[in-house]
Amino acid sequence: MDSPPIVISASPHVHSDRTAKRIMYDVVIALVPAFLVSVYVFGIHALIATTAAVGSCLLFEYLIQKYFLRTEVTILDGSALITGILLAFNLPATLPVWMIIVGSLVAVGIAKLSFGGLGYNVFNPALVGRVFLLICFPVQMTLWPTPVENNTSLVDAISGATTLGIIKDGLQIGETMGTISAQLPSNMNMLLGITGGSLGEMSALALLLGGLYLIIRKVISWHIPVTVLATMAVMTGIFWWADPTQYVSPIIHLLAGGAILGAFYMATDLVTSPVTKKGMVVFAIGIGLITVVIRLFGSYPEGISFAILIMNAFVPLINKFFKPRRFGSKIKATIV
Amino acid sequence: MLKTFPKGGIHPPENKLTSSNSIKRMPVPKVVYVPIAQHIGIPSEIVVDRKDKVELGQVIAKSGGFVSSNIHSPVAGTVTKLDMIVDSSGYKKQCIVIRTDVKNETNFEEIDYPLKKEITLEPQEIVRRISDYGIVGLGGATFPSHVKLNVKEDKKLDCLLVNGVECEPYLTADHRLMLEKAEEILVGIRILMKALHLHRAVIGIENNKRDAIEVFKKLTADEKEIQVAALRVKYPQGSEKQLVKAILKREVPKNGLPLDVGVVVHNVGTIFAIYQAIQHQQPLIERVVTVTGKQLKEPSNFWVKIGTPIKDLVEEVGGLPEGTRKIVNGGPMMGKAIKNTDVPVTKGTSGILVIHEDEASRGEPKACIRCGDCVDVCPMGLEPHLLMNLSEKGLYEKAAQEDILTCIECGSCSYVCPSHRPLLDYIRFGKSIAKKMVTSKN
């Protein structure tokens, strides 16, 4: 009898159908609604910026892995695609394409591959790219195209500040919150995405929709996004309650400045966030606190990118300190 | 709310193909191959020689120490060889080969005894007979059962847990046994309660076996001392520590035993074997085996003589299907892949799973993306990704500090890893070395 070759391997002999690739592409799917909103708001600019970021991230990963590191090329695993999309989402839609390419090189080349590639990077690659651009090109990086209500097709001519930028500038020249508020977009417009800001932070609603999808698909757990937003709400709420002439309401803080984009898509990056739920909560509280401190007292109007990068650096320590409780450890030897 | 253990666990597809197939009796094999190391502990010592004639149920290998067990002849026949054969561990083990005497009628007698409820033996005698009759844990661990019944004076026992969980996918041997031999199992429970002077027993059954739960609830309706606990389906609930936690909310201390929290756990299969031994003087020479696989013609549950080659079982269900790439002794989560079907059924064989080539290969391992899924599912609160890393780097001492030795090898981490990393392989390896280091230190 010519028997077929029999495979011997150690248990388990079954595997769940969840793969890293599927997780990555789920993130991509979750970002689609927000992308559609940004195309609606910024038109061709959103398409150009996203294509440039995604294309250059994939290209750089391919070139570096193939010709520089001479390792396996992993551009199809979805991670470079996500880095590209998230980088684009964090930029002004009208940023010159060559700057986007520089940002992609920093994100993929420095933040990801020089640390050892997927799984070994300490910092969120897209955010490193974004912060690098913000420091190098502060003018261009804060020139936000602002959509005009009921005329969302042409945005070239108008450049304005973001919601948080208006507040910070207003406070600096001594205006009161009352006069500043008149210049702010309505909460409803912020929720829907008709406001000034980076490409992907537009619509809180679209981002929340994608975030919900990620939670339902178990790509992320609720711990990080909910804790980040709750911490921010509590902190900014306290200040607003104490002095509403100097501070805006927590609702504006949550809807503006990429808080939701950061909380659901950047802070939850699997590689650069803690592995235990306890660790995630601590990490998220840190992000919330630092974000609020930067927004209220720092020189930048927005702070979540910095906050996430700072907390990324603490992840190894958090993982070491917040371990899962071992079964059967430190229990009272009582018999009921 | 159904009970379950709180930390970790997974929900692999159940694939219980044979849960409505009643247990059939395998024909008596022509030749049986009986290994002498069928249990955890010291192998038994062979007490027969070539050409010896043996009776059905005669002791052919004697217990080699306290943590060991007698082995009985599953057939009446003639010893033809004392040979080394590969068993399910993949290693060659000493083995007694017996040719069945087809003329000896005892081989073909009906062994379905009438129910006998009255327990006449005294506790001491019960424990001795369980030891003499070669009873070991049939749930898979094959730990000699009498060891669990020799409770030292200083340990206070208050509950017997009956493990009817059968959380391994595919396997239905315990399920069918509970349906078909419920009353016998209840007598077995009373035997153990008598031997241990206990007044409380809880039968734990997962909720995917509603019929078995109903049967036992009905039979114990007027019982004060025996309860039934319906459990939420979650792997690895059949693990002793997880079961104790799920039913009694007691946590067995690290490196401890259920005994440390006043509990003894026995599997339903073992309890039925105990019933047979105490009430009908039948040593452990047969057990229920589920023969299953998605491509098999007739997946079935069988009463099988210990020592029957797996080949015979596979033939009985229509042969190995085209495209078979893996044969597993046990369930898909913890079973051992075997090289061929010459391997015999032993006391620990709860099932034979035939896997088609579509499902036989592992995914290619990719880089760890630190998703933490392995940490989430580990029922022991370990960090599998870290333990694999430490084992890979040879940092066994550090791995021991991270409690690698408490791993129960349930495989939940490898099951969920989205990067298909061989977590349990490395942990097993690191565990074996860390264990040696710890023992040599003490």
GROMACS .gro file of C-alpha atoms in nm, chain A residues 11-305:
model
  295
   11SER     CA    1  -0.014   1.983   1.959
   12PRO     CA    2  -0.228   2.182   1.910
   13HIS     CA    3  -0.333   2.048   1.572
   14VAL     CA    4  -0.592   2.317   1.504
   15HIS     CA    5  -0.560   2.692   1.471
   16SER     CA    6  -0.805   2.976   1.484
   17ASP     CA    7  -0.865   3.139   1.147
   18ARG     CA    8  -0.743   3.474   1.276
   19THR     CA    9  -0.420   3.583   1.112
   20ALA     CA   10  -0.200   3.889   1.143
   21LYS     CA   11  -0.283   3.976   0.784
   22ARG     CA   12  -0.655   3.967   0.852
   23ILE     CA   13  -0.609   4.192   1.154
   24MET     CA   14  -0.416   4.441   0.940
   25TYR     CA   15  -0.674   4.445   0.663
   26ASP     CA   16  -0.951   4.487   0.919
   27VAL     CA   17  -0.778   4.808   1.027
   28VAL     CA   18  -0.773   4.919   0.663
   29ILE     CA   19  -1.145   4.845   0.630
   30ALA     CA   20  -1.214   5.040   0.948
   31LEU     CA   21  -1.041   5.345   0.801
   32VAL     CA   22  -1.255   5.349   0.485
   33PRO     CA   23  -1.547   5.560   0.620
   34ALA     CA   24  -1.310   5.830   0.746
   35PHE     CA   25  -1.127   5.824   0.414
   36LEU     CA   26  -1.450   5.869   0.221
   37VAL     CA   27  -1.539   6.170   0.436
   38SER     CA   28  -1.200   6.325   0.371
   39VAL     CA   29  -1.238   6.270  -0.004
   40TYR     CA   30  -1.578   6.436   0.017
   41VAL     CA   31  -1.436   6.729   0.210
   42PHE     CA   32  -1.097   6.775   0.046
   43GLY     CA   33  -1.165   6.620  -0.292
   44ILE     CA   34  -0.866   6.537  -0.508
   45HIS     CA   35  -0.620   6.653  -0.239
   46ALA     CA   36  -0.721   6.372  -0.007
   47LEU     CA   37  -0.669   6.121  -0.286
   48ILE     CA   38  -0.331   6.260  -0.383
   49ALA     CA   39  -0.199   6.279  -0.027
   50THR     CA   40  -0.318   5.930   0.067
   51THR     CA   41  -0.188   5.775  -0.255
   52ALA     CA   42   0.147   5.946  -0.208
   53ALA     CA   43   0.181   5.829   0.153
   54VAL     CA   44   0.067   5.470   0.090
   55GLY     CA   45   0.267   5.439  -0.231
   56SER     CA   46   0.587   5.572  -0.083
   57CYS     CA   47   0.554   5.367   0.238
   58LEU     CA   48   0.517   5.048   0.033
   59LEU     CA   49   0.795   5.147  -0.204
   60PHE     CA   50   1.039   5.235   0.073
   61GLU     CA   51   0.964   4.915   0.260
   62TYR     CA   52   1.022   4.716  -0.059
   63LEU     CA   53   1.345   4.895  -0.150
   64ILE     CA   54   1.492   4.884   0.198
   65GLN     CA   55   1.405   4.520   0.258
   66LYS     CA   56   1.513   4.402  -0.083
   67TYR     CA   57   1.830   4.602  -0.149
   68PHE     CA   58   1.939   4.732   0.188
   69LEU     CA   59   1.855   4.470   0.447
   70ARG     CA   60   1.830   4.184   0.195
   71THR     CA   61   1.558   4.017   0.396
   72GLU     CA   62   1.216   3.887   0.309
   73VAL     CA   63   0.997   4.154   0.152
   74THR     CA   64   0.683   4.189   0.361
   75ILE     CA   65   0.496   4.471   0.188
   76LEU     CA   66   0.185   4.257   0.152
   77ASP     CA   67   0.138   4.197   0.525
   78GLY     CA   68  -0.070   4.513   0.543
   79SER     CA   69   0.137   4.695   0.802
   80ALA     CA   70   0.308   4.938   0.561
   81LEU     CA   71  -0.030   5.006   0.403
   82ILE     CA   72  -0.171   5.105   0.742
   83THR     CA   73   0.132   5.319   0.818
   84GLY     CA   74   0.079   5.501   0.489
   85ILE     CA   75  -0.290   5.561   0.547
   86LEU     CA   76  -0.243   5.676   0.904
   87LEU     CA   77   0.043   5.905   0.808
   88ALA     CA   78  -0.174   6.067   0.540
   89PHE     CA   79  -0.460   6.097   0.790
   90ASN     CA   80  -0.233   6.298   1.017
   91LEU     CA   81  -0.125   6.551   0.755
   92PRO     CA   82  -0.290   6.861   0.608
   93ALA     CA   83  -0.452   6.750   0.283
   94THR     CA   84  -0.266   7.010   0.079
   95LEU     CA   85   0.086   6.927   0.204
   96PRO     CA   86   0.334   6.914  -0.086
   97VAL     CA   87   0.380   6.560  -0.211
   98TRP     CA   88   0.758   6.561  -0.164
   99MET     CA   89   0.711   6.631   0.208
  100ILE     CA   90   0.474   6.339   0.232
  101ILE     CA   91   0.740   6.119   0.073
  102VAL     CA   92   0.999   6.241   0.325
  103GLY     CA   93   0.755   6.161   0.606
  104SER     CA   94   0.701   5.811   0.466
  105LEU     CA   95   1.074   5.748   0.452
  106VAL     CA   96   1.111   5.848   0.816
  107ALA     CA   97   0.807   5.640   0.919
  108VAL     CA   98   0.900   5.319   0.739
  109GLY     CA   99   1.276   5.351   0.717
  110ILE     CA  100   1.363   5.489   1.058
  111ALA     CA  101   1.071   5.423   1.291
  112LYS     CA  102   0.994   5.074   1.163
  113LEU     CA  103   1.270   4.898   0.971
  114SER     CA  104   1.572   5.030   1.156
  115PHE     CA  105   1.420   4.895   1.478
  116GLY     CA  106   1.390   4.548   1.322
  117GLY     CA  107   1.067   4.570   1.128
  118LEU     CA  108   0.712   4.476   1.219
  119GLY     CA  109   0.683   4.374   1.582
  120TYR     CA  110   1.007   4.530   1.698
  121ASN     CA  111   0.941   4.899   1.654
  122VAL     CA  112   0.905   5.092   1.977
  123PHE     CA  113   0.725   5.395   1.836
  124ASN     CA  114   0.421   5.420   1.614
  125PRO     CA  115   0.579   5.464   1.267
  126ALA     CA  116   0.308   5.693   1.124
  127LEU     CA  117   0.333   5.924   1.423
  128VAL     CA  118   0.711   5.940   1.403
  129GLY     CA  119   0.675   6.044   1.040
  130ARG     CA  120   0.416   6.302   1.131
  131VAL     CA  121   0.609   6.453   1.420
  132PHE     CA  122   0.927   6.462   1.209
  133LEU     CA  123   0.741   6.665   0.946
  134LEU     CA  124   0.584   6.890   1.209
  135ILE     CA  125   0.926   6.976   1.349
  136CYS     CA  126   1.094   7.018   1.009
  137PHE     CA  127   0.815   7.201   0.829
  138PRO     CA  128   0.614   7.377   1.099
  139VAL     CA  129   0.457   7.626   0.861
  140GLN     CA  130   0.333   7.387   0.597
  141MET     CA  131   0.232   7.136   0.858
  142THR     CA  132  -0.005   7.380   1.025
  143LEU     CA  133  -0.157   7.524   0.712
  144TRP     CA  134  -0.495   7.358   0.723
  145PRO     CA  135  -0.730   7.379   0.426
  146THR     CA  136  -1.069   7.464   0.564
  147PRO     CA  137  -1.384   7.345   0.397
  148VAL     CA  138  -1.659   7.595   0.346
  149GLU     CA  139  -2.004   7.493   0.448
  150ASN     CA  140  -2.229   7.391   0.160
  151ASN     CA  141  -1.937   7.431  -0.078
  152THR     CA  142  -1.715   7.142  -0.010
  153SER     CA  143  -1.567   7.086  -0.351
  154LEU     CA  144  -1.316   7.368  -0.367
  155VAL     CA  145  -1.096   7.426  -0.072
  156ASP     CA  146  -0.775   7.546  -0.231
  157ALA     CA  147  -0.806   7.908  -0.153
  158ILE     CA  148  -0.904   7.896   0.207
  159SER     CA  149  -0.653   7.806   0.469
  160GLY     CA  150  -0.741   7.838   0.830
  161ALA     CA  151  -0.656   7.712   1.172
  162THR     CA  152  -0.796   7.404   1.337
  163THR     CA  153  -1.049   7.427   1.613
  164LEU     CA  154  -0.788   7.392   1.883
  165GLY     CA  155  -0.558   7.629   1.692
  166ILE     CA  156  -0.825   7.900   1.694
  167ILE     CA  157  -0.865   7.859   2.068
  168LYS     CA  158  -0.494   7.866   2.144
  169ASP     CA  159  -0.427   8.169   1.921
  170GLY     CA  160  -0.728   8.350   2.060
  171LEU     CA  161  -0.622   8.294   2.418
  172GLN     CA  162  -0.270   8.410   2.342
  173ILE     CA  163  -0.386   8.747   2.216
  174GLY     CA  164  -0.608   8.783   2.519
  175GLU     CA  165  -0.949   8.714   2.376
  176THR     CA  166  -1.209   8.563   2.603
  177MET     CA  167  -1.367   8.230   2.538
  178GLY     CA  168  -1.691   8.401   2.457
  179THR     CA  169  -1.553   8.573   2.148
  180ILE     CA  170  -1.345   8.272   2.050
  181SER     CA  171  -1.645   8.043   2.059
  182ALA     CA  172  -1.812   8.243   1.787
  183GLN     CA  173  -1.533   8.148   1.548
  184LEU     CA  174  -1.550   7.775   1.627
  185PRO     CA  175  -1.733   7.527   1.409
  186SER     CA  176  -2.047   7.383   1.564
  187ASN     CA  177  -2.027   7.053   1.749
  188MET     CA  178  -2.242   6.896   1.481
  189ASN     CA  179  -2.004   7.007   1.207
  190MET     CA  180  -1.713   6.868   1.403
  191LEU     CA  181  -1.893   6.540   1.448
  192LEU     CA  182  -1.964   6.515   1.077
  193GLY     CA  183  -1.628   6.645   0.967
  194ILE     CA  184  -1.693   6.988   0.821
  195THR     CA  185  -1.407   7.161   0.994
  196GLY     CA  186  -1.042   7.249   0.954
  197GLY     CA  187  -0.790   6.983   1.038
  198SER     CA  188  -0.576   6.701   0.913
  199LEU     CA  189  -0.689   6.476   0.635
  200GLY     CA  190  -0.824   6.191   0.843
  201GLU     CA  191  -0.932   6.355   1.166
  202MET     CA  192  -1.228   6.521   0.997
  203SER     CA  193  -1.530   6.324   1.093
  204ALA     CA  194  -1.553   6.196   1.446
  205LEU     CA  195  -1.858   5.997   1.343
  206ALA     CA  196  -1.681   5.810   1.062
  207LEU     CA  197  -1.384   5.739   1.288
  208LEU     CA  198  -1.611   5.610   1.564
  209LEU     CA  199  -1.786   5.386   1.314
  210GLY     CA  200  -1.454   5.232   1.212
  211GLY     CA  201  -1.349   5.208   1.576
  212LEU     CA  202  -1.664   5.020   1.660
  213TYR     CA  203  -1.590   4.781   1.374
  214LEU     CA  204  -1.243   4.717   1.516
  215ILE     CA  205  -1.385   4.643   1.860
  216ILE     CA  206  -1.651   4.411   1.720
  217ARG     CA  207  -1.391   4.229   1.512
  218LYS     CA  208  -1.175   4.205   1.826
  219VAL     CA  209  -0.883   4.374   1.653
  220ILE     CA  210  -0.866   4.618   1.942
  221SER     CA  211  -1.023   4.609   2.286
  222TRP     CA  212  -1.218   4.901   2.427
  223HIS     CA  213  -0.963   4.962   2.701
  224ILE     CA  214  -0.728   5.204   2.526
  225PRO     CA  215  -0.970   5.426   2.330
  226VAL     CA  216  -1.228   5.452   2.607
  227THR     CA  217  -0.967   5.524   2.874
  228VAL     CA  218  -0.787   5.785   2.662
  229LEU     CA  219  -1.110   5.970   2.585
  230ALA     CA  220  -1.244   5.937   2.939
  231THR     CA  221  -0.922   6.070   3.089
  232MET     CA  222  -0.928   6.364   2.850
  233ALA     CA  223  -1.294   6.433   2.924
  234VAL     CA  224  -1.242   6.429   3.298
  235MET     CA  225  -0.929   6.646   3.288
  236THR     CA  226  -1.060   6.907   3.047
  237GLY     CA  227  -1.396   6.893   3.226
  238ILE     CA  228  -1.236   6.991   3.555
  239PHE     CA  229  -1.063   7.292   3.400
  240TRP     CA  230  -1.373   7.398   3.209
  241TRP     CA  231  -1.583   7.373   3.523
  242ALA     CA  232  -1.329   7.578   3.720
  243ASP     CA  233  -1.292   7.856   3.459
  244PRO     CA  234  -1.510   7.848   3.148
  245THR     CA  235  -1.366   8.180   3.028
  246GLN     CA  236  -1.026   8.024   2.972
  247TYR     CA  237  -1.109   7.665   2.883
  248VAL     CA  238  -1.344   7.505   2.633
  249SER     CA  239  -1.581   7.223   2.706
  250PRO     CA  240  -1.462   6.863   2.701
  251ILE     CA  241  -1.689   6.792   2.406
  252ILE     CA  242  -1.481   7.018   2.184
  253HIS     CA  243  -1.162   6.856   2.312
  254LEU     CA  244  -1.289   6.510   2.227
  255LEU     CA  245  -1.416   6.606   1.883
  256ALA     CA  246  -1.115   6.812   1.780
  257GLY     CA  247  -0.745   6.770   1.736
  258GLY     CA  248  -0.746   6.410   1.625
  259ALA     CA  249  -0.838   6.278   1.971
  260ILE     CA  250  -1.058   6.007   1.828
  261LEU     CA  251  -0.818   5.922   1.547
  262GLY     CA  252  -0.538   5.892   1.802
  263ALA     CA  253  -0.736   5.703   2.062
  264PHE     CA  254  -0.885   5.442   1.828
  265TYR     CA  255  -0.622   5.399   1.558
  266MET     CA  256  -0.284   5.526   1.675
  267ALA     CA  257  -0.269   5.443   2.045
  268THR     CA  258  -0.414   5.097   1.981
  269ASP     CA  259  -0.134   4.994   1.744
  270LEU     CA  260  -0.073   4.638   1.866
  271VAL     CA  261   0.303   4.653   1.839
  272THR     CA  262   0.352   4.974   2.034
  273SER     CA  263   0.089   4.928   2.307
  274PRO     CA  264   0.100   4.708   2.619
  275VAL     CA  265  -0.006   4.344   2.609
  276THR     CA  266  -0.219   4.321   2.922
  277LYS     CA  267  -0.550   4.499   2.980
  278LYS     CA  268  -0.421   4.649   3.304
  279GLY     CA  269  -0.117   4.780   3.118
  280MET     CA  270  -0.340   4.919   2.843
  281VAL     CA  271  -0.543   5.121   3.092
  282VAL     CA  272  -0.231   5.271   3.252
  283PHE     CA  273  -0.088   5.347   2.906
  284ALA     CA  274  -0.414   5.512   2.801
  285ILE     CA  275  -0.442   5.723   3.116
  286GLY     CA  276  -0.088   5.845   3.045
  287ILE     CA  277  -0.185   5.942   2.691
  288GLY     CA  278  -0.496   6.123   2.808
  289LEU     CA  279  -0.309   6.321   3.074
  290ILE     CA  280  -0.016   6.419   2.853
  291THR     CA  281  -0.251   6.519   2.569
  292VAL     CA  282  -0.447   6.751   2.795
  293VAL     CA  283  -0.134   6.900   2.951
  294ILE     CA  284   0.010   6.979   2.605
  295ARG     CA  285  -0.320   7.120   2.477
  296LEU     CA  286  -0.381   7.342   2.777
  297PHE     CA  287  -0.031   7.444   2.878
  298GLY     CA  288   0.205   7.355   2.592
  299SER     CA  289   0.290   7.559   2.287
  300TYR     CA  290   0.122   7.318   2.045
  301PRO     CA  291  -0.254   7.336   2.014
  302GLU     CA  292  -0.279   6.959   1.970
  303GLY     CA  293  -0.093   6.702   2.169
  304ILE     CA  294  -0.210   6.349   2.117
  305SER     CA  295   0.069   6.256   1.874
   0.00000   0.00000   0.00000
